[in-house]
Amino acid sequence: MYITVIGGGNSTPIFAVLAKHAGHEVAILTRRPQDWNVKDVGFINEDLDYIPQAELRMGIDLVTSEPAECVPQSDMIFIAGVPIHHNPECLEKIRPHMDMTKKVYIGSICAYGGFNWVAAQALGPGAYSLFGTQLIPWCCGTLEYGRTGLVIGAKRLLRIATEDGKDKDGVKAILAKILKMPFLTDTDFLASTLWPNNPSLHPPILYGLFKDWDGVTPYDSANVPTLIYADMRTESARTMVNTSDELCAIVYKLRQLLPENKHLQNDFSMFACVNENYKEQITCAYDAVSSVMTNKAFAKHKIPYTAIDGGVVPTLKHKFFETDLPFGLCTFKDIALMIGVETPTIDAMILWNQRLIGKEYLSADGHINGADADECILPSRYGLTATTLEFGNRSAGNGEAKRARH
């Protein structure tokens, strides 16, 4: 199989090397091919309960910035190394080079933010098969760009989202061998969009810390936390738990509207999610807060700051502020409005975040119809309703997905 990995971020060297190790031809499509060593790409593995190798290195077949050099022959295209707010642009760039009569697996390292809606809109009709990992397979980082990644801790359970929620095209078996995760199981994109993920963690924690910040005045670096999870503070913990409760309320209402969707029957609480994914890597599983704070896989993740005269300020030009809002919180709000669920904590975070980055998504009337709302992933704008959310917006796929589920 020929696999193209899009992006150059943390996940790229890990997935690319694992795919090559599994016997596939591998290309990396990135804006910075000159910064990659095609003959020597690898990662350091700190989670020896995941795989026994402390380091894995391979040569990659191709690193390029030209879609024409890798997309046409690809059997799988995996967006793995870019923040998900770049997914629409990535998909639009590869579309002219795809054979729409060929079944190609097209996926995202994170299936939240309505990846199936975004992909269908960007790619149009075609024989491609959409998939995504419900969560990133590992907490990871980059030690040397273009050469060495870092696995801090791998998931102990991972769901793969497909359009029918049943993996009729068989992508799980391929991914299980690549990821070295034989336990992969099924979900759909609606469940993945609502599953506790980055938007359920980053905005609540940062809101708890900086909700009263004026956007200008610097902080003394000695008085603000460095580690986003391991050093969570009281107001962040409260906001994270409240956000979890609101998401669970959304899911509870959807269960009533979509009673045959088995993927919505899972426990969507932050506590359950973190513990099923990381198991023995968590040293105190008393509640959601302790589970996040004592998760070894989360231990090294930091809050990004920018140094200015007089101290530091949160770095606003970062995925924590630029991705988790339009591809997360605003998506949650749109679904909540669609089904009549109140979300006061999510509303407060949206208003705070959009003010800091100079955007208007949520307007005074309580709807996502502000001046910049077109930047958000809103199922209502894809023509979806409460009863069609699970089927997606592929012109030839809605009926097929519906029939496949029954």
mmCIF file of C-alpha atoms in Angstrom:
data_model
loop_
_atom_site.group_PDB
_atom_site.id
_atom_site.type_symbol
_atom_site.label_atom_id
_atom_site.label_comp_id
_atom_site.label_asym_id
_atom_site.label_seq_id
_atom_site.Cartn_x
_atom_site.Cartn_y
_atom_site.Cartn_z
ATOM 1 C CA MET A 1 0.000 0.000 0.000
ATOM 2 C CA TYR A 2 1.192 3.530 -0.806
ATOM 3 C CA ILE A 3 0.545 5.889 2.116
ATOM 4 C CA THR A 4 0.883 9.671 2.067
ATOM 5 C CA VAL A 5 1.174 11.397 5.432
ATOM 6 C CA ILE A 6 0.240 15.083 5.299
ATOM 7 C CA GLY A 7 1.959 17.564 7.590
ATOM 8 C CA GLY A 8 5.220 17.808 9.470
ATOM 9 C CA GLY A 9 4.085 18.047 13.069
ATOM 10 C CA ASN A 10 4.472 15.796 16.097
ATOM 11 C CA SER A 11 2.564 12.800 14.765
ATOM 12 C CA THR A 12 4.158 12.669 11.331
ATOM 13 C CA PRO A 13 7.519 10.982 12.035
ATOM 14 C CA ILE A 14 5.802 8.489 14.348
ATOM 15 C CA PHE A 15 3.057 7.414 11.972
ATOM 16 C CA ALA A 16 5.323 7.521 8.908
ATOM 17 C CA VAL A 17 7.940 5.282 10.517
ATOM 18 C CA LEU A 18 5.320 2.873 11.863
ATOM 19 C CA ALA A 19 3.740 2.631 8.399
ATOM 20 C CA LYS A 20 7.124 1.980 6.810
ATOM 21 C CA HIS A 21 7.925 -0.587 9.494
ATOM 22 C CA ALA A 22 4.642 -2.321 8.643
ATOM 23 C CA GLY A 23 5.831 -2.764 5.048
ATOM 24 C CA HIS A 24 4.169 0.115 3.212
ATOM 25 C CA GLU A 25 5.594 2.685 0.828
ATOM 26 C CA VAL A 26 5.460 6.027 2.605
ATOM 27 C CA ALA A 27 5.532 9.629 1.426
ATOM 28 C CA ILE A 28 5.434 12.733 3.612
ATOM 29 C CA LEU A 29 3.725 15.782 2.106
ATOM 30 C CA THR A 30 4.927 18.900 3.903
ATOM 31 C CA ARG A 31 5.661 22.567 3.285
ATOM 32 C CA ARG A 32 9.244 22.013 4.502
ATOM 33 C CA PRO A 33 10.669 18.970 2.703
ATOM 34 C CA GLN A 34 14.163 20.467 2.811
ATOM 35 C CA ASP A 35 14.152 20.082 6.607
ATOM 36 C CA TRP A 36 13.600 16.311 6.513
ATOM 37 C CA ASN A 37 16.197 13.568 6.314
ATOM 38 C CA VAL A 38 14.451 11.082 4.046
ATOM 39 C CA LYS A 39 16.978 8.364 4.868
ATOM 40 C CA ASP A 40 16.647 8.638 8.637
ATOM 41 C CA VAL A 41 13.304 9.361 10.305
ATOM 42 C CA GLY A 42 12.325 7.937 13.659
ATOM 43 C CA PHE A 43 11.013 8.412 17.156
ATOM 44 C CA ILE A 44 12.005 7.855 20.756
ATOM 45 C CA ASN A 45 9.509 5.752 22.688
ATOM 46 C CA GLU A 46 9.136 6.357 26.429
ATOM 47 C CA ASP A 47 6.169 3.975 26.755
ATOM 48 C CA LEU A 48 7.734 0.526 26.647
ATOM 49 C CA ASP A 49 4.408 -1.063 27.549
ATOM 50 C CA TYR A 50 3.189 0.148 24.143
ATOM 51 C CA ILE A 51 6.016 -1.337 22.098
ATOM 52 C CA PRO A 52 9.267 -2.784 23.488
ATOM 53 C CA GLN A 53 11.579 -0.691 21.299
ATOM 54 C CA ALA A 54 12.959 2.440 22.929
ATOM 55 C CA GLU A 55 13.678 3.852 19.478
ATOM 56 C CA LEU A 56 12.476 3.056 15.961
ATOM 57 C CA ARG A 57 14.091 4.516 12.828
ATOM 58 C CA MET A 58 13.474 3.945 9.121
ATOM 59 C CA GLY A 59 14.157 5.486 5.739
ATOM 60 C CA ILE A 60 11.103 7.071 4.087
ATOM 61 C CA ASP A 61 10.428 6.709 0.361
ATOM 62 C CA LEU A 62 9.648 10.364 -0.390
ATOM 63 C CA VAL A 63 9.385 13.750 1.294
ATOM 64 C CA THR A 64 7.863 16.429 -0.924
ATOM 65 C CA SER A 65 5.860 19.631 -0.996
ATOM 66 C CA GLU A 66 4.178 18.691 -4.288
ATOM 67 C CA PRO A 67 0.862 16.774 -4.048
ATOM 68 C CA ALA A 68 1.284 15.621 -7.652
ATOM 69 C CA GLU A 69 4.310 13.539 -6.628
ATOM 70 C CA CYS A 70 2.481 11.375 -4.098
ATOM 71 C CA VAL A 71 -1.301 11.789 -4.091
ATOM 72 C CA PRO A 72 -2.223 10.113 -7.405
ATOM 73 C CA GLN A 73 -0.680 6.757 -6.456
ATOM 74 C CA SER A 74 -1.806 6.842 -2.815
ATOM 75 C CA ASP A 75 -4.027 4.149 -1.367
ATOM 76 C CA MET A 76 -4.234 5.972 1.981
ATOM 77 C CA ILE A 77 -3.880 9.680 2.724
ATOM 78 C CA PHE A 78 -3.545 10.529 6.396
ATOM 79 C CA ILE A 79 -3.573 14.096 7.722
ATOM 80 C CA ALA A 80 -1.384 13.625 10.761
ATOM 81 C CA GLY A 81 0.925 16.536 11.343
ATOM 82 C CA VAL A 82 -1.177 19.719 11.143
ATOM 83 C CA PRO A 83 -3.732 21.325 13.476
ATOM 84 C CA ILE A 84 -7.198 20.337 12.338
ATOM 85 C CA HIS A 85 -8.231 23.868 11.376
ATOM 86 C CA HIS A 86 -5.940 23.355 8.361
ATOM 87 C CA ASN A 87 -7.851 20.243 7.242
ATOM 88 C CA PRO A 88 -10.080 22.073 4.730
ATOM 89 C CA GLU A 89 -7.058 23.646 3.040
ATOM 90 C CA CYS A 90 -5.142 20.348 2.975
ATOM 91 C CA LEU A 91 -8.070 18.496 1.435
ATOM 92 C CA GLU A 92 -8.665 21.168 -1.192
ATOM 93 C CA LYS A 93 -5.002 21.004 -2.230
ATOM 94 C CA ILE A 94 -5.003 17.243 -2.767
ATOM 95 C CA ARG A 95 -8.386 17.101 -4.507
ATOM 96 C CA PRO A 96 -7.117 17.961 -8.052
ATOM 97 C CA HIS A 97 -4.631 15.086 -7.839
ATOM 98 C CA MET A 98 -7.078 12.406 -6.725
ATOM 99 C CA ASP A 99 -8.776 9.841 -8.931
ATOM 100 C CA MET A 100 -12.335 10.065 -7.635
ATOM 101 C CA THR A 101 -13.195 6.670 -9.118
ATOM 102 C CA LYS A 102 -10.592 4.964 -6.939
ATOM 103 C CA LYS A 103 -11.262 3.900 -3.362
ATOM 104 C CA VAL A 104 -8.665 5.720 -1.310
ATOM 105 C CA TYR A 105 -8.711 5.831 2.481
ATOM 106 C CA ILE A 106 -8.635 9.471 3.584
ATOM 107 C CA GLY A 107 -8.265 10.113 7.284
ATOM 108 C CA SER A 108 -7.345 12.480 10.064
ATOM 109 C CA ILE A 109 -5.264 11.868 13.184
ATOM 110 C CA CYS A 110 -8.136 13.461 15.130
ATOM 111 C CA ALA A 111 -11.676 12.803 13.935
ATOM 112 C CA TYR A 112 -13.280 15.572 15.966
ATOM 113 C CA GLY A 113 -14.441 18.831 14.435
ATOM 114 C CA GLY A 114 -16.723 17.027 11.982
ATOM 115 C CA PHE A 115 -13.954 15.638 9.786
ATOM 116 C CA ASN A 116 -16.452 13.797 7.593
ATOM 117 C CA TRP A 117 -18.445 16.995 7.043
ATOM 118 C CA VAL A 118 -15.287 18.955 6.221
ATOM 119 C CA ALA A 119 -13.932 16.281 3.867
ATOM 120 C CA ALA A 120 -17.202 15.846 1.978
ATOM 121 C CA GLN A 121 -17.420 19.598 1.481
ATOM 122 C CA ALA A 122 -13.809 19.947 0.316
ATOM 123 C CA LEU A 123 -13.585 16.841 -1.879
ATOM 124 C CA GLY A 124 -17.064 16.541 -3.330
ATOM 125 C CA PRO A 125 -18.402 13.242 -4.698
ATOM 126 C CA GLY A 126 -16.023 10.319 -5.015
ATOM 127 C CA ALA A 127 -15.268 6.706 -4.154
ATOM 128 C CA TYR A 128 -12.935 7.646 -1.278
ATOM 129 C CA SER A 129 -13.492 6.157 2.178
ATOM 130 C CA LEU A 130 -13.267 8.508 5.160
ATOM 131 C CA PHE A 131 -11.845 7.517 8.544
ATOM 132 C CA GLY A 132 -10.212 9.064 11.571
ATOM 133 C CA THR A 133 -8.716 8.100 14.890
ATOM 134 C CA GLN A 134 -11.139 9.266 17.568
ATOM 135 C CA LEU A 135 -8.175 10.509 19.564
ATOM 136 C CA ILE A 136 -4.519 10.910 18.706
ATOM 137 C CA PRO A 137 -2.978 7.449 19.213
ATOM 138 C CA TRP A 138 -0.224 8.756 21.470
ATOM 139 C CA CYS A 139 0.686 11.784 23.516
ATOM 140 C CA CYS A 140 3.710 12.822 21.552
ATOM 141 C CA GLY A 141 6.174 15.553 20.711
ATOM 142 C CA THR A 142 9.068 16.488 18.449
ATOM 143 C CA LEU A 143 12.691 16.185 19.531
ATOM 144 C CA GLU A 144 14.227 17.256 16.217
ATOM 145 C CA TYR A 145 12.033 18.539 13.415
ATOM 146 C CA GLY A 146 12.241 16.423 10.282
ATOM 147 C CA ARG A 147 14.071 13.623 12.008
ATOM 148 C CA THR A 148 12.931 12.487 15.468
ATOM 149 C CA GLY A 149 9.568 12.403 17.227
ATOM 150 C CA LEU A 150 8.730 11.393 20.788
ATOM 151 C CA VAL A 151 6.055 9.028 22.113
ATOM 152 C CA ILE A 152 5.347 9.927 25.728
ATOM 153 C CA GLY A 153 2.396 7.606 26.261
ATOM 154 C CA ALA A 154 0.184 5.564 23.937
ATOM 155 C CA LYS A 155 -3.540 4.898 24.173
ATOM 156 C CA ARG A 156 -4.679 1.601 25.674
ATOM 157 C CA LEU A 157 -7.958 1.786 23.774
ATOM 158 C CA LEU A 158 -8.554 3.569 20.471
ATOM 159 C CA ARG A 159 -11.686 3.910 18.385
ATOM 160 C CA ILE A 160 -11.607 4.378 14.632
ATOM 161 C CA ALA A 161 -14.325 6.566 13.175
ATOM 162 C CA THR A 162 -15.856 5.590 9.843
ATOM 163 C CA GLU A 163 -18.886 6.919 8.035
ATOM 164 C CA ASP A 164 -21.179 4.020 8.861
ATOM 165 C CA GLY A 165 -19.616 3.402 12.270
ATOM 166 C CA LYS A 166 -19.023 -0.217 11.257
ATOM 167 C CA ASP A 167 -15.854 0.032 9.122
ATOM 168 C CA LYS A 168 -17.365 -1.564 6.035
ATOM 169 C CA ASP A 169 -14.179 -0.793 4.053
ATOM 170 C CA GLY A 170 -11.842 -2.489 6.513
ATOM 171 C CA VAL A 171 -9.476 0.323 7.500
ATOM 172 C CA LYS A 172 -9.156 -0.869 11.114
ATOM 173 C CA ALA A 173 -7.174 -3.954 10.167
ATOM 174 C CA ILE A 174 -4.690 -1.824 8.217
ATOM 175 C CA LEU A 175 -4.319 0.699 11.019
ATOM 176 C CA ALA A 176 -3.988 -1.984 13.707
ATOM 177 C CA LYS A 177 -0.852 -3.322 12.040
ATOM 178 C CA ILE A 178 0.612 0.128 11.447
ATOM 179 C CA LEU A 179 -0.111 1.490 14.923
ATOM 180 C CA LYS A 180 0.729 -1.811 16.626
ATOM 181 C CA MET A 181 -2.616 -1.570 18.390
ATOM 182 C CA PRO A 182 -4.590 -4.815 17.943
ATOM 183 C CA PHE A 183 -7.405 -3.520 20.156
ATOM 184 C CA LEU A 184 -8.849 -0.938 17.713
ATOM 185 C CA THR A 185 -12.635 -0.724 17.758
ATOM 186 C CA ASP A 186 -15.420 1.125 15.947
ATOM 187 C CA THR A 187 -17.124 4.474 16.302
ATOM 188 C CA ASP A 188 -18.671 7.079 14.013
ATOM 189 C CA PHE A 189 -17.841 10.696 13.304
ATOM 190 C CA LEU A 190 -20.659 12.196 15.368
ATOM 191 C CA ALA A 191 -19.485 10.379 18.488
ATOM 192 C CA SER A 192 -15.899 11.422 17.711
ATOM 193 C CA THR A 193 -16.876 15.070 17.322
ATOM 194 C CA LEU A 194 -18.405 15.061 20.811
ATOM 195 C CA TRP A 195 -15.870 12.773 22.485
ATOM 196 C CA PRO A 196 -13.651 14.402 25.158
ATOM 197 C CA ASN A 197 -10.671 15.720 23.256
ATOM 198 C CA ASN A 198 -8.572 18.871 22.928
ATOM 199 C CA PRO A 199 -11.553 21.290 23.065
ATOM 200 C CA SER A 200 -12.689 19.617 26.299
ATOM 201 C CA LEU A 201 -9.283 20.158 27.908
ATOM 202 C CA HIS A 202 -7.370 23.133 26.570
ATOM 203 C CA PRO A 203 -10.064 25.855 26.635
ATOM 204 C CA PRO A 204 -11.388 24.937 30.101
ATOM 205 C CA ILE A 205 -7.916 24.860 31.634
ATOM 206 C CA LEU A 206 -6.826 28.109 29.967
ATOM 207 C CA TYR A 207 -10.131 29.831 30.729
ATOM 208 C CA GLY A 208 -9.755 28.916 34.373
ATOM 209 C CA LEU A 209 -6.322 30.520 34.424
ATOM 210 C CA PHE A 210 -6.818 33.560 32.220
ATOM 211 C CA LYS A 211 -10.538 34.394 32.128
ATOM 212 C CA ASP A 212 -9.897 37.790 33.759
ATOM 213 C CA TRP A 213 -6.846 38.672 31.654
ATOM 214 C CA ASP A 214 -7.149 41.896 29.669
ATOM 215 C CA GLY A 215 -5.177 40.487 26.748
ATOM 216 C CA VAL A 216 -2.285 42.908 27.291
ATOM 217 C CA THR A 217 -0.867 42.967 30.814
ATOM 218 C CA PRO A 218 2.020 40.527 31.284
ATOM 219 C CA TYR A 219 2.199 37.928 34.026
ATOM 220 C CA ASP A 220 5.182 37.228 36.237
ATOM 221 C CA SER A 221 6.421 33.889 34.901
ATOM 222 C CA ALA A 222 6.941 32.682 38.464
ATOM 223 C CA ASN A 223 3.216 33.051 39.192
ATOM 224 C CA VAL A 224 1.706 31.104 36.288
ATOM 225 C CA PRO A 225 1.827 27.343 35.712
ATOM 226 C CA THR A 226 4.063 25.840 33.052
ATOM 227 C CA LEU A 227 2.484 22.399 32.691
ATOM 228 C CA ILE A 228 -1.049 22.565 31.313
ATOM 229 C CA TYR A 229 -2.297 19.263 32.779
ATOM 230 C CA ALA A 230 0.005 18.327 35.621
ATOM 231 C CA ASP A 231 -0.260 21.749 37.256
ATOM 232 C CA MET A 232 -3.997 22.321 36.867
ATOM 233 C CA ARG A 233 -5.456 24.962 39.186
ATOM 234 C CA THR A 234 -8.816 25.045 40.981
ATOM 235 C CA GLU A 235 -10.802 27.214 38.558
ATOM 236 C CA SER A 236 -9.448 25.246 35.590
ATOM 237 C CA ALA A 237 -10.506 22.000 37.251
ATOM 238 C CA ARG A 238 -13.995 23.364 37.918
ATOM 239 C CA THR A 239 -14.370 24.561 34.318
ATOM 240 C CA MET A 240 -13.149 21.244 32.892
ATOM 241 C CA VAL A 241 -15.691 19.283 34.940
ATOM 242 C CA ASN A 242 -18.512 21.673 34.014
ATOM 243 C CA THR A 243 -17.601 21.354 30.334
ATOM 244 C CA SER A 244 -17.654 17.575 30.645
ATOM 245 C CA ASP A 245 -21.114 17.762 32.223
ATOM 246 C CA GLU A 246 -22.433 19.953 29.399
ATOM 247 C CA LEU A 247 -21.069 17.630 26.720
ATOM 248 C CA CYS A 248 -22.653 14.673 28.490
ATOM 249 C CA ALA A 249 -25.959 16.569 28.494
ATOM 250 C CA ILE A 250 -25.677 17.055 24.718
ATOM 251 C CA VAL A 251 -24.972 13.358 24.234
ATOM 252 C CA TYR A 252 -27.857 12.384 26.545
ATOM 253 C CA LYS A 253 -30.294 14.383 24.397
ATOM 254 C CA LEU A 254 -28.867 12.914 21.186
ATOM 255 C CA ARG A 255 -29.368 9.402 22.557
ATOM 256 C CA GLN A 256 -33.069 10.174 22.765
ATOM 257 C CA LEU A 257 -33.144 11.516 19.211
ATOM 258 C CA LEU A 258 -30.896 8.781 17.748
ATOM 259 C CA PRO A 259 -31.722 5.709 19.849
ATOM 260 C CA GLU A 260 -30.183 3.227 17.387
ATOM 261 C CA ASN A 261 -26.751 4.880 17.409
ATOM 262 C CA LYS A 262 -24.801 2.550 19.684
ATOM 263 C CA HIS A 263 -21.723 4.783 19.691
ATOM 264 C CA LEU A 264 -23.614 7.462 21.624
ATOM 265 C CA GLN A 265 -24.255 4.912 24.397
ATOM 266 C CA ASN A 266 -20.643 5.074 25.604
ATOM 267 C CA ASP A 267 -19.679 7.083 28.675
ATOM 268 C CA PHE A 268 -18.623 10.507 27.365
ATOM 269 C CA SER A 269 -17.436 11.891 30.704
ATOM 270 C CA MET A 270 -13.879 13.159 30.953
ATOM 271 C CA PHE A 271 -13.224 10.757 33.825
ATOM 272 C CA ALA A 272 -14.248 7.672 31.824
ATOM 273 C CA CYS A 273 -12.470 8.800 28.661
ATOM 274 C CA VAL A 274 -9.090 9.481 30.261
ATOM 275 C CA ASN A 275 -9.114 6.306 32.314
ATOM 276 C CA GLU A 276 -10.105 3.957 29.503
ATOM 277 C CA ASN A 277 -7.435 5.439 27.255
ATOM 278 C CA TYR A 278 -4.504 5.511 29.650
ATOM 279 C CA LYS A 279 -5.306 2.933 32.345
ATOM 280 C CA GLU A 280 -2.149 2.126 34.331
ATOM 281 C CA GLN A 281 -0.461 5.363 33.210
ATOM 282 C CA ILE A 282 -2.742 7.220 35.629
ATOM 283 C CA THR A 283 -1.516 7.080 39.216
ATOM 284 C CA CYS A 284 -4.597 8.606 40.895
ATOM 285 C CA ALA A 285 -7.949 7.806 39.279
ATOM 286 C CA TYR A 286 -10.080 9.263 42.085
ATOM 287 C CA ASP A 287 -11.892 11.698 39.775
ATOM 288 C CA ALA A 288 -11.525 13.451 36.417
ATOM 289 C CA VAL A 289 -9.181 16.112 37.770
ATOM 290 C CA SER A 290 -6.769 13.743 39.485
ATOM 291 C CA SER A 291 -6.871 11.442 36.447
ATOM 292 C CA VAL A 292 -5.745 14.246 34.147
ATOM 293 C CA MET A 293 -3.158 15.631 36.561
ATOM 294 C CA THR A 294 -1.492 12.266 37.306
ATOM 295 C CA ASN A 295 -1.563 10.852 33.780
ATOM 296 C CA LYS A 296 2.069 10.122 32.875
ATOM 297 C CA ALA A 297 1.261 10.573 29.183
ATOM 298 C CA PHE A 298 0.133 14.152 29.911
ATOM 299 C CA ALA A 299 3.023 15.023 32.191
ATOM 300 C CA LYS A 300 5.220 16.977 29.761
ATOM 301 C CA HIS A 301 2.651 19.124 27.943
ATOM 302 C CA LYS A 302 3.207 22.833 28.462
ATOM 303 C CA ILE A 303 1.254 26.068 28.205
ATOM 304 C CA PRO A 304 2.715 28.244 25.429
ATOM 305 C CA TYR A 305 3.839 31.683 26.595
ATOM 306 C CA THR A 306 5.412 34.615 24.769
ATOM 307 C CA ALA A 307 7.985 36.743 26.573
ATOM 308 C CA ILE A 308 7.349 40.492 26.433
ATOM 309 C CA ASP A 309 8.596 43.481 28.410
ATOM 310 C CA GLY A 310 7.626 42.939 32.015
ATOM 311 C CA GLY A 311 6.905 39.210 31.890
ATOM 312 C CA VAL A 312 5.013 36.692 29.776
ATOM 313 C CA VAL A 313 1.598 36.414 28.116
ATOM 314 C CA PRO A 314 -0.264 33.375 26.787
ATOM 315 C CA THR A 315 0.625 32.726 23.147
ATOM 316 C CA LEU A 316 -2.629 33.383 21.309
ATOM 317 C CA LYS A 317 -1.387 32.355 17.881
ATOM 318 C CA HIS A 318 -1.500 28.710 18.846
ATOM 319 C CA LYS A 319 -3.847 25.799 18.230
ATOM 320 C CA PHE A 320 -5.066 26.015 21.848
ATOM 321 C CA PHE A 321 -6.758 29.293 20.926
ATOM 322 C CA GLU A 322 -7.106 29.064 17.130
ATOM 323 C CA THR A 323 -8.306 25.460 16.631
ATOM 324 C CA ASP A 324 -10.202 24.365 19.727
ATOM 325 C CA LEU A 325 -12.653 27.256 19.417
ATOM 326 C CA PRO A 326 -13.977 27.139 15.808
ATOM 327 C CA PHE A 327 -13.458 23.365 15.401
ATOM 328 C CA GLY A 328 -14.551 22.410 18.895
ATOM 329 C CA LEU A 329 -16.458 24.706 21.218
ATOM 330 C CA CYS A 330 -18.446 26.345 18.413
ATOM 331 C CA THR A 331 -19.310 22.942 16.968
ATOM 332 C CA PHE A 332 -20.572 21.823 20.379
ATOM 333 C CA LYS A 333 -22.651 24.997 20.680
ATOM 334 C CA ASP A 334 -24.220 24.566 17.245
ATOM 335 C CA ILE A 335 -25.291 21.016 18.076
ATOM 336 C CA ALA A 336 -26.575 22.140 21.479
ATOM 337 C CA LEU A 337 -28.704 24.829 19.842
ATOM 338 C CA MET A 338 -29.997 22.289 17.350
ATOM 339 C CA ILE A 339 -31.296 19.995 20.088
ATOM 340 C CA GLY A 340 -32.168 22.517 22.805
ATOM 341 C CA VAL A 341 -29.440 21.991 25.429
ATOM 342 C CA GLU A 342 -28.159 24.887 27.536
ATOM 343 C CA THR A 343 -24.353 25.285 27.691
ATOM 344 C CA PRO A 344 -23.445 28.242 29.925
ATOM 345 C CA THR A 345 -19.837 27.151 30.491
ATOM 346 C CA ILE A 346 -19.183 26.551 26.797
ATOM 347 C CA ASP A 347 -20.809 29.915 25.994
ATOM 348 C CA ALA A 348 -18.552 31.716 28.478
ATOM 349 C CA MET A 349 -15.416 30.097 27.021
ATOM 350 C CA ILE A 350 -16.408 31.003 23.457
ATOM 351 C CA LEU A 351 -17.008 34.655 24.353
ATOM 352 C CA TRP A 352 -13.706 34.838 26.244
ATOM 353 C CA ASN A 353 -11.628 33.092 23.594
ATOM 354 C CA GLN A 354 -13.078 34.973 20.635
ATOM 355 C CA ARG A 355 -12.397 38.294 22.358
ATOM 356 C CA LEU A 356 -8.736 37.382 22.855
ATOM 357 C CA ILE A 357 -8.154 36.415 19.216
ATOM 358 C CA GLY A 358 -10.243 39.216 17.710
ATOM 359 C CA LYS A 359 -13.026 37.068 16.290
ATOM 360 C CA GLU A 360 -16.803 37.086 16.517
ATOM 361 C CA TYR A 361 -18.380 33.659 16.359
ATOM 362 C CA LEU A 362 -21.030 33.677 19.082
ATOM 363 C CA SER A 363 -23.182 36.793 18.841
ATOM 364 C CA ALA A 364 -25.328 38.569 21.388
ATOM 365 C CA ASP A 365 -28.403 36.558 20.405
ATOM 366 C CA GLY A 366 -26.716 33.350 21.580
ATOM 367 C CA HIS A 367 -26.198 31.827 18.130
ATOM 368 C CA ILE A 368 -23.031 31.126 16.141
ATOM 369 C CA ASN A 369 -23.800 33.749 13.529
ATOM 370 C CA GLY A 370 -21.175 36.418 14.208
ATOM 371 C CA ALA A 371 -19.024 38.121 11.598
ATOM 372 C CA ASP A 372 -16.477 35.258 11.555
ATOM 373 C CA ALA A 373 -18.891 32.326 11.903
ATOM 374 C CA ASP A 374 -17.933 31.007 8.448
ATOM 375 C CA GLU A 375 -14.606 29.920 9.971
ATOM 376 C CA CYS A 376 -16.395 27.486 12.278
ATOM 377 C CA ILE A 377 -17.417 23.892 11.696
ATOM 378 C CA LEU A 378 -21.167 24.140 12.143
ATOM 379 C CA PRO A 379 -23.311 21.160 11.145
ATOM 380 C CA SER A 380 -26.307 23.438 10.660
ATOM 381 C CA ARG A 381 -24.418 25.222 7.862
ATOM 382 C CA TYR A 382 -23.803 21.905 6.141
ATOM 383 C CA GLY A 383 -27.557 21.447 5.968
ATOM 384 C CA LEU A 384 -27.615 18.874 8.752
ATOM 385 C CA THR A 385 -30.320 18.524 11.375
ATOM 386 C CA ALA A 386 -30.565 16.712 14.680
ATOM 387 C CA THR A 387 -31.731 13.554 12.921
ATOM 388 C CA THR A 388 -29.173 13.645 10.079
ATOM 389 C CA LEU A 389 -26.055 14.533 12.095
ATOM 390 C CA GLU A 390 -24.897 10.928 12.230
ATOM 391 C CA PHE A 391 -25.163 10.384 8.473
ATOM 392 C CA GLY A 392 -23.051 13.303 7.294
ATOM 393 C CA ASN A 393 -23.323 15.414 4.184
ATOM 394 C CA ARG A 394 -21.891 13.349 1.322
ATOM 395 C CA SER A 395 -24.249 13.768 -1.604
ATOM 396 C CA ALA A 396 -24.220 10.067 -2.445
ATOM 397 C CA GLY A 397 -23.515 8.845 1.051
ATOM 398 C CA ASN A 398 -26.385 9.852 3.321
ATOM 399 C CA GLY A 399 -28.787 7.174 2.239
ATOM 400 C CA GLU A 400 -26.084 4.548 2.101
ATOM 401 C CA ALA A 401 -24.934 5.374 5.610
ATOM 402 C CA LYS A 402 -28.494 5.273 6.886
ATOM 403 C CA ARG A 403 -29.182 1.911 5.327
ATOM 404 C CA ALA A 404 -25.887 0.500 6.627
ATOM 405 C CA ARG A 405 -26.770 1.377 10.210
ATOM 406 C CA HIS A 406 -30.096 -0.475 10.233
#
